[in-house]
Coordinates of C-alpha atoms and ligand atoms in Angstrom, one line a residue:
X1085 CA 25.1 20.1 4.1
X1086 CA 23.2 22.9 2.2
X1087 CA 22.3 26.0 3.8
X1088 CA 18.8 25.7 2.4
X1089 CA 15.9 25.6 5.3
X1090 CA 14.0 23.3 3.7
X1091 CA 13.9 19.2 4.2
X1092 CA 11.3 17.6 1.9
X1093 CA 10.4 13.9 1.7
X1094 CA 9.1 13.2 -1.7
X1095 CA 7.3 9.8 -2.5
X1096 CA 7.3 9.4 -6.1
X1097 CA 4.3 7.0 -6.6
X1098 CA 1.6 5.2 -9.0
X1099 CA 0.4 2.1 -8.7
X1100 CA 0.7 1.4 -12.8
X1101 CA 4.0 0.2 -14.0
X1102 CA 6.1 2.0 -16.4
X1103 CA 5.2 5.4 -15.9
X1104 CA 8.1 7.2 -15.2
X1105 CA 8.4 7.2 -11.3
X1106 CA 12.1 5.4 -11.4
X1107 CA 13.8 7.7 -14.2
X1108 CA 12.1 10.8 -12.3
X1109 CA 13.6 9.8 -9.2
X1110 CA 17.0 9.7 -10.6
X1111 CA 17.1 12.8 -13.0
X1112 CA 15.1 14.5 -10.3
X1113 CA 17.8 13.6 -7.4
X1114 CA 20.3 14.1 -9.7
X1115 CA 19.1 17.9 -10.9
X1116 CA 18.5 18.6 -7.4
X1117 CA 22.3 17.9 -6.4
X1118 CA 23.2 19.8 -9.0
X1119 CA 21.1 22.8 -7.3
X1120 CA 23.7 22.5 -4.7
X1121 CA 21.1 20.8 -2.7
X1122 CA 21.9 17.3 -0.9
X1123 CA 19.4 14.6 -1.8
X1124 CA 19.2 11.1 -1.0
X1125 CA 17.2 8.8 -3.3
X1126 CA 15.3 5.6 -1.8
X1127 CA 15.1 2.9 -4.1
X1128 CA 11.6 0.9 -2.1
X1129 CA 11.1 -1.0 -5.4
X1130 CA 12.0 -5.0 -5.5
X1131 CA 12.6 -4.5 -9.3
X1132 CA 15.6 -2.4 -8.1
X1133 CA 15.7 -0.5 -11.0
X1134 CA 16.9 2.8 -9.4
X1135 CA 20.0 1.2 -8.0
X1136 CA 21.2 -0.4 -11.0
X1137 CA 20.0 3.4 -12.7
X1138 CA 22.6 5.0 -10.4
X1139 CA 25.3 2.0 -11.4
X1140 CA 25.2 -0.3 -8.2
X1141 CA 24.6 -3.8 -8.9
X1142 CA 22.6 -4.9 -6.3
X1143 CA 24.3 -8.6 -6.5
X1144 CA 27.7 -6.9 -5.3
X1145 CA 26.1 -5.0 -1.9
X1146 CA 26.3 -6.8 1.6
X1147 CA 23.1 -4.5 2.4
X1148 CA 20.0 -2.7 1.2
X1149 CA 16.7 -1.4 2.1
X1150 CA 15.3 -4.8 2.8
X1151 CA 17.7 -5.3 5.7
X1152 CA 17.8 -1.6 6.9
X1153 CA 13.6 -2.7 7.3
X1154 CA 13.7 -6.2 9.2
X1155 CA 16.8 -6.1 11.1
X1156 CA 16.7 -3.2 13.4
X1157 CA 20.4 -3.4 14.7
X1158 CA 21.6 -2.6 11.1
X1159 CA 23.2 1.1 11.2
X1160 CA 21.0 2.6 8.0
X1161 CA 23.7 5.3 7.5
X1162 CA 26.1 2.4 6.1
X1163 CA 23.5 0.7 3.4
X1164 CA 23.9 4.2 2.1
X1165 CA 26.1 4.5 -1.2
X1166 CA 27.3 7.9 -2.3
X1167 CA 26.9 8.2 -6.0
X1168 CA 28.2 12.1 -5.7
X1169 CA 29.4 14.4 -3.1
X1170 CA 26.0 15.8 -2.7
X1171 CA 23.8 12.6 -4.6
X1172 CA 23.3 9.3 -2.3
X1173 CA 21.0 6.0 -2.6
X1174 CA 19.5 3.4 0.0
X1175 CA 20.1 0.3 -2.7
X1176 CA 17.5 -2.1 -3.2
X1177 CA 18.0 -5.9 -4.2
X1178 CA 15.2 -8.6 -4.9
X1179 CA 14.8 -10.1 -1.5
X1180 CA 13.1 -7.0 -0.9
X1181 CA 10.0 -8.6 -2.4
X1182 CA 9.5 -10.6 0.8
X1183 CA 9.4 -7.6 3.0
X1184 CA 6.1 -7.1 2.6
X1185 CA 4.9 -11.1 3.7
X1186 CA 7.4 -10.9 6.1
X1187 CA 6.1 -7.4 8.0
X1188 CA 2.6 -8.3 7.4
X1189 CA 2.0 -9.4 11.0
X1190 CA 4.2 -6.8 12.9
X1191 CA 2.2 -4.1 14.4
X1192 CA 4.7 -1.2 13.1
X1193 CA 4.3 -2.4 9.6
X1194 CA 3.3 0.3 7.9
X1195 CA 5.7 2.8 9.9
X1196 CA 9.3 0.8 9.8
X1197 CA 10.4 2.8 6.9
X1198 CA 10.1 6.1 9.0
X1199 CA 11.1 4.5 12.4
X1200 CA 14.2 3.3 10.7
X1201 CA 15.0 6.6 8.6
X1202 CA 14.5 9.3 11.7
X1203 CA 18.2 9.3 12.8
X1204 CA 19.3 10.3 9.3
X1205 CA 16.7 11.7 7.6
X1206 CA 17.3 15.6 8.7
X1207 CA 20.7 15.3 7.1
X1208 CA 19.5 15.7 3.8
X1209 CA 17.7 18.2 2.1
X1210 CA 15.6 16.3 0.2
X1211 CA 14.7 12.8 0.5
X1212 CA 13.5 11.1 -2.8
X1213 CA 11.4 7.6 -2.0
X1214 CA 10.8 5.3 -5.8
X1215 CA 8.2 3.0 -4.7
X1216 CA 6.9 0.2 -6.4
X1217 CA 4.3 -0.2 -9.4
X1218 CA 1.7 -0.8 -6.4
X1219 CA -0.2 0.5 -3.2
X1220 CA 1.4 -2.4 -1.0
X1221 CA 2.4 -2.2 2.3
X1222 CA 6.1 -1.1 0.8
X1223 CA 4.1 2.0 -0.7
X1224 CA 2.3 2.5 2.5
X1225 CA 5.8 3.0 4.0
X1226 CA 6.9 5.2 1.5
X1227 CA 3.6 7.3 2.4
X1228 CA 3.7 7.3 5.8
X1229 CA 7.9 8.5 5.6
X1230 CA 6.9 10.9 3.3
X1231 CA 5.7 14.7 3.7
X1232 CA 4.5 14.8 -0.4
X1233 CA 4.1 12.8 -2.9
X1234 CA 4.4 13.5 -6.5
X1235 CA 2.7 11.5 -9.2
X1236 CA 4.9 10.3 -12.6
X1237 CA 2.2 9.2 -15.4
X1238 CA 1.6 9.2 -18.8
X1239 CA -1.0 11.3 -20.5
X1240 CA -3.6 8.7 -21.5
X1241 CA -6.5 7.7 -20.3
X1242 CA -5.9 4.7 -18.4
X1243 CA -3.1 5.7 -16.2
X1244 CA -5.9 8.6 -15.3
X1245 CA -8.2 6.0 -14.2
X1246 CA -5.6 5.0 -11.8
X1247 CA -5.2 8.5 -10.4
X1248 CA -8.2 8.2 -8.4
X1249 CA -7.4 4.7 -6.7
X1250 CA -4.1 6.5 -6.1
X1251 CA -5.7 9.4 -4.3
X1252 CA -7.7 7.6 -2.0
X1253 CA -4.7 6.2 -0.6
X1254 CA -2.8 9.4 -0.1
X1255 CA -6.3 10.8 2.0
X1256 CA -6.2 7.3 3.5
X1257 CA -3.0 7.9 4.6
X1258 CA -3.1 11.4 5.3
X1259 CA -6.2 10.8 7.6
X1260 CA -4.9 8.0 9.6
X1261 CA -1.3 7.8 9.7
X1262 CA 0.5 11.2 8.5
X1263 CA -1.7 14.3 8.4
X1264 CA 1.5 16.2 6.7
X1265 CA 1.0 14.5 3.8
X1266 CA -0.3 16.2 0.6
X1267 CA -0.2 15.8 -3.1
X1268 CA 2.6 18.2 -4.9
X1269 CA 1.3 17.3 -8.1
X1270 CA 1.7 15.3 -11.6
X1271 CA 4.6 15.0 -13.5
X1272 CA 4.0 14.1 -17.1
X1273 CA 6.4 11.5 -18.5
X1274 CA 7.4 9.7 -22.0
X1275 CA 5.0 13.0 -23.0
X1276 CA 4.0 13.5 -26.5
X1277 CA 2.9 16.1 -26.9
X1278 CA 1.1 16.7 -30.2
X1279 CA -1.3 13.8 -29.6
X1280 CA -5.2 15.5 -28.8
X1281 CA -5.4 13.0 -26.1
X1282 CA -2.3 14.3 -23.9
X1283 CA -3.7 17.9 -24.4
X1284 CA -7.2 16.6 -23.1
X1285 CA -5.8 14.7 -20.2
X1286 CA -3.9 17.4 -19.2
X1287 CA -7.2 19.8 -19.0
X1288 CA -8.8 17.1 -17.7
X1289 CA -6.2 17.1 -14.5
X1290 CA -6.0 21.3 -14.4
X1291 CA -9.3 21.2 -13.8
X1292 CA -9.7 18.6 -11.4
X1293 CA -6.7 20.1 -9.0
X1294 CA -8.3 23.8 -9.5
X1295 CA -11.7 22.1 -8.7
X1296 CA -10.4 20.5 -5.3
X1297 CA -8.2 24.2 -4.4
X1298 CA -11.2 25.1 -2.2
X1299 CA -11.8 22.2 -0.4
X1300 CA -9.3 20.6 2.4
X1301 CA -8.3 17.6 0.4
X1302 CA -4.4 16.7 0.4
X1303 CA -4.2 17.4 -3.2
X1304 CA -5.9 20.6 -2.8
X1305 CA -2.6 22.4 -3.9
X1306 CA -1.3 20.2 -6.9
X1307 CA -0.2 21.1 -9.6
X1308 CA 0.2 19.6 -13.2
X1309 CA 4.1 20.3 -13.3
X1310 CA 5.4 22.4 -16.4
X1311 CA 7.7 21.4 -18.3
X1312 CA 6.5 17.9 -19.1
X1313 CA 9.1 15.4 -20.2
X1314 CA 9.1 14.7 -23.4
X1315 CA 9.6 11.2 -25.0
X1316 CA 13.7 11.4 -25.5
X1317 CA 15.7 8.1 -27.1
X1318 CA 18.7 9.3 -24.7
X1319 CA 16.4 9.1 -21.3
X1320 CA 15.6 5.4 -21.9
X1321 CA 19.4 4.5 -22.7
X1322 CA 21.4 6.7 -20.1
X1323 CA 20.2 3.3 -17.0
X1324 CA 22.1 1.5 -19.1
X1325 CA 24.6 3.0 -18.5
X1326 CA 24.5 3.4 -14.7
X1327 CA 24.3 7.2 -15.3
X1328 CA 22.3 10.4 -15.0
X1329 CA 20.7 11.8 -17.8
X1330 CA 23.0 15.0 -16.7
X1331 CA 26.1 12.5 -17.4
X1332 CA 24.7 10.7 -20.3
X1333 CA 23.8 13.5 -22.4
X1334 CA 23.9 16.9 -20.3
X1335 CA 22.2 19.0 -23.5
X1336 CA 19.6 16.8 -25.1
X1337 CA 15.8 17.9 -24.7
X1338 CA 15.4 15.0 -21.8
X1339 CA 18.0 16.6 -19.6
X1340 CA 16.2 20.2 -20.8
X1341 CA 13.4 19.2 -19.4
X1342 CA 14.3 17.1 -16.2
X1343 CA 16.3 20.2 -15.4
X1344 CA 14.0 22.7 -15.9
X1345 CA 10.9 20.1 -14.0
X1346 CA 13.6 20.8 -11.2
X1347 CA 13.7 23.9 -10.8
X1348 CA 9.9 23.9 -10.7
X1349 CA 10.1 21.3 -8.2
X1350 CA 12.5 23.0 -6.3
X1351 CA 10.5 26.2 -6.3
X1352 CA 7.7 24.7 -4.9
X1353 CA 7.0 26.3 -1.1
X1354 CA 7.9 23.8 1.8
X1355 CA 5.2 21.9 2.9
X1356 CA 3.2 23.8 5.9
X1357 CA 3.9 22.3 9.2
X1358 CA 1.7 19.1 10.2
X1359 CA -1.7 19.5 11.7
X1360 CA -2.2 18.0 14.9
X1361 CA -2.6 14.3 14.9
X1362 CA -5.8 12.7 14.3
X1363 CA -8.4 12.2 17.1
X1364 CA -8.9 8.5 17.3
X1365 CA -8.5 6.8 13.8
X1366 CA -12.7 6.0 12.7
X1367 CA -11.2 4.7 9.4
X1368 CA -9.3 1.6 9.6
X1369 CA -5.8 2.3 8.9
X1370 CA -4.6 1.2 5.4
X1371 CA -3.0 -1.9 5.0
X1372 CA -1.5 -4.1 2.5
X1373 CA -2.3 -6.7 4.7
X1374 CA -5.5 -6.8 4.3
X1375 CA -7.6 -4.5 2.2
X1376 CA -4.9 -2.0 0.7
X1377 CA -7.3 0.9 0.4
X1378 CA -10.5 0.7 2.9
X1379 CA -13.4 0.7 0.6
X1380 CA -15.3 3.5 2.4
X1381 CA -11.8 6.1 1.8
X1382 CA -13.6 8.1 -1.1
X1383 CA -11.6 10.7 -3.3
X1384 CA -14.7 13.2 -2.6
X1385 CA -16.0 13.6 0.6
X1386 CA -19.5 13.6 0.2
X1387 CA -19.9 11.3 -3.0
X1388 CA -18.2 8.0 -3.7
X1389 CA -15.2 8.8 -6.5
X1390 CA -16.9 7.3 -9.8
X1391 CA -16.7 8.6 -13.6
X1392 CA -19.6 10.7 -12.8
X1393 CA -18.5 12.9 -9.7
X1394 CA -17.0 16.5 -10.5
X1395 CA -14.0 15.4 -8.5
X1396 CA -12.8 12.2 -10.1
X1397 CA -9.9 12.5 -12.4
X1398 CA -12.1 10.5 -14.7
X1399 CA -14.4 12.7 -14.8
X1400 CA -15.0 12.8 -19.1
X1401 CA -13.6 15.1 -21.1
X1402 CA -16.1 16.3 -24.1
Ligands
ATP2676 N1 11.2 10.6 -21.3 C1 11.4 9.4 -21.7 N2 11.6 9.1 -23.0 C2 11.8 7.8 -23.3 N3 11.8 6.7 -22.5 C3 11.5 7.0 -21.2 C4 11.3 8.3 -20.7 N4 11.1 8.2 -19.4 C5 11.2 6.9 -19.1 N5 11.4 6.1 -20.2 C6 11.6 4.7 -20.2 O1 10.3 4.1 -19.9 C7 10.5 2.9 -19.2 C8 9.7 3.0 -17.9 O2 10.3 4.1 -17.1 P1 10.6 3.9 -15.5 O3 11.4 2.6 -15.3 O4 11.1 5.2 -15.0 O5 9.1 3.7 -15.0 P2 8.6 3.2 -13.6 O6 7.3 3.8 -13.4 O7 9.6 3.4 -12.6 O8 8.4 1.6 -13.9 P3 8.1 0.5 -12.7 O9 6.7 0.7 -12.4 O10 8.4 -0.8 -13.4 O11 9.0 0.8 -11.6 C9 12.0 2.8 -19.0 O12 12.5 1.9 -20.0 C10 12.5 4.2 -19.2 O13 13.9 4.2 -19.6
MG2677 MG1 10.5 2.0 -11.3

């Protein structure tokens, strides 16, 4: 293991699909390994997509995430594949899809994740979870495990809009169930950059994070991430080939860019130690069981998050 202090669970999460959050968590990992630090990489997504990215066929495994979540006699530390002396992964496979039907009535649902991951989870130094493209009860896990959460999207307007939904489920979270958690910040993917509406999007989020720095919210300290990732032919072909985009193409501007987004990453100070625990929840806990994200969780304290509230990511840009 590393001699670095620091042990940081990172959710990488956004409800919309396609964003970015699977090919972060790889070249993310995989940069941060390279750091010298050791990283294991959580693939919490059905689709699986991170597990075939790191070149395991999900097919050929006896175990994966699924089982290390319903069967509680399964030893986690053997679903978990090295893919390099310092780089591992907790595989995924499609029957991971029912996990969230077949939890929906156990009483720890939204903390089996963690419960199951607390015998190994201090032996890495960062922890890397890919959830799904949804705020599910998988997602809740991945929130509840996690002490930040970093947000892939795209620099248009639409996957802004979904930002705020997003948000409200990290405070939900963060107020009932983990009052560690906070919001690292955005990591812009697929990015084009010469396009007016990127440049106003980003703006758009600057302001919004420097907005929130005086108030206690769990984004209060998030940052849009520099540098952002850039659209790159050779970042969309390297899953294909079960590799990195460090081992698919160690010099082209997407392995520039994912290596310098992890230094920035890895620069960012540890998380500060947890508050106490919550007095007695008055919010109903979040649950994908019923009502994902409790209607009366607002982004802004004292105003419900809508286009017109200073707060709201969709706030409009002139
Ligand atoms: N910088 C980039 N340049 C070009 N293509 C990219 C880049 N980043 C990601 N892609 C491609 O965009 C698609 C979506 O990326 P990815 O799978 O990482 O998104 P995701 O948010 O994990 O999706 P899902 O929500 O389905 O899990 C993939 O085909 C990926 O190869
Ligand atoms: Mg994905």
């Amino acid at each position: 293991m590393s001699e670095s202090p620091r042990h940081r669970v990172i959710a990488l999460i956004n409800q919309k699909g396609g964003v970015g959050k699977t090919t972060t968590a790889v070249n993310l990992g995989a940069g941060l390994a390279e750091l010298g630090s050791r990283v294991l990489m959580i693939d919490l997504d059905p689709q699986a997509h991170l597990t075939y990215h790191v070149g395991i066929d999900p097919a050929a495994i006896d175990q994966s995430v699924y089982d290390v979540l319903m069967d509680p006699d399964v030893d986690v530390a053997s679903v978990i594949q090295p893919i390099s002396d310092r780089l591992f992964v907790l595989p995924s496979e499609v029957n991971l899809t029912g996990a969230e039907t077949e939890l929906v009535n156990e009483p720890d649902r939204q903390k089996r994740l963690k419960s199951r991951l607390r015998p190994i989870v201090d032996q890495y130094d960062y922890v890397l979870i890919d959830c799904p493209p949804s705020l599910g009860l998988l997602s809740l896990n991945a929130l509840t495990l996690a002490s930040e959460v970093i947000v892939p999207m795209q620099a248009h307007f639409l996957p802004l809009q979904g930002l705020s939904k997003l948000l409200e489920t990290v405070q939900a979270v963060r107020q009932n169930m983990n009052p560690a958690l906070q919001v690292t910040g955005v990591v812009l993917c697929v990015h084009d950059a010469q396009t007016r509406l990127a440049a106003e999007v980003i703006d758009d989020l600057k302001r919004f994070f420097e907005a929130s720095r005086p108030m206690a919210m769990p984004w209060s300290n998030a940052v849009v991430f520099d540098p952002p990732i850039r659209r790159n032919i050779k970042v969309a072909e390297c899953p294909s080939f079960g590799q990195t985009i460090f081992q698919y193409a160690p010099h082209c501007p997407g392995a520039t860019d994912y290596r310098q987004l992890t230094a920035s990453i890895h620069g960012v100070p540890a998380a500060a130690p947890a508050p106490p625990p919550p007095v007695e929840a008055s919010q109903p806990t979040p649950d994908a069981s019923a009502d994902p994200v409790p209607p009366q969780i607002v982004v802004n304290p004292t105003e419900t998050s809508d286009a017109s509230t200073d707060q709201s990511p969709l706030a409009a840009s002139d």
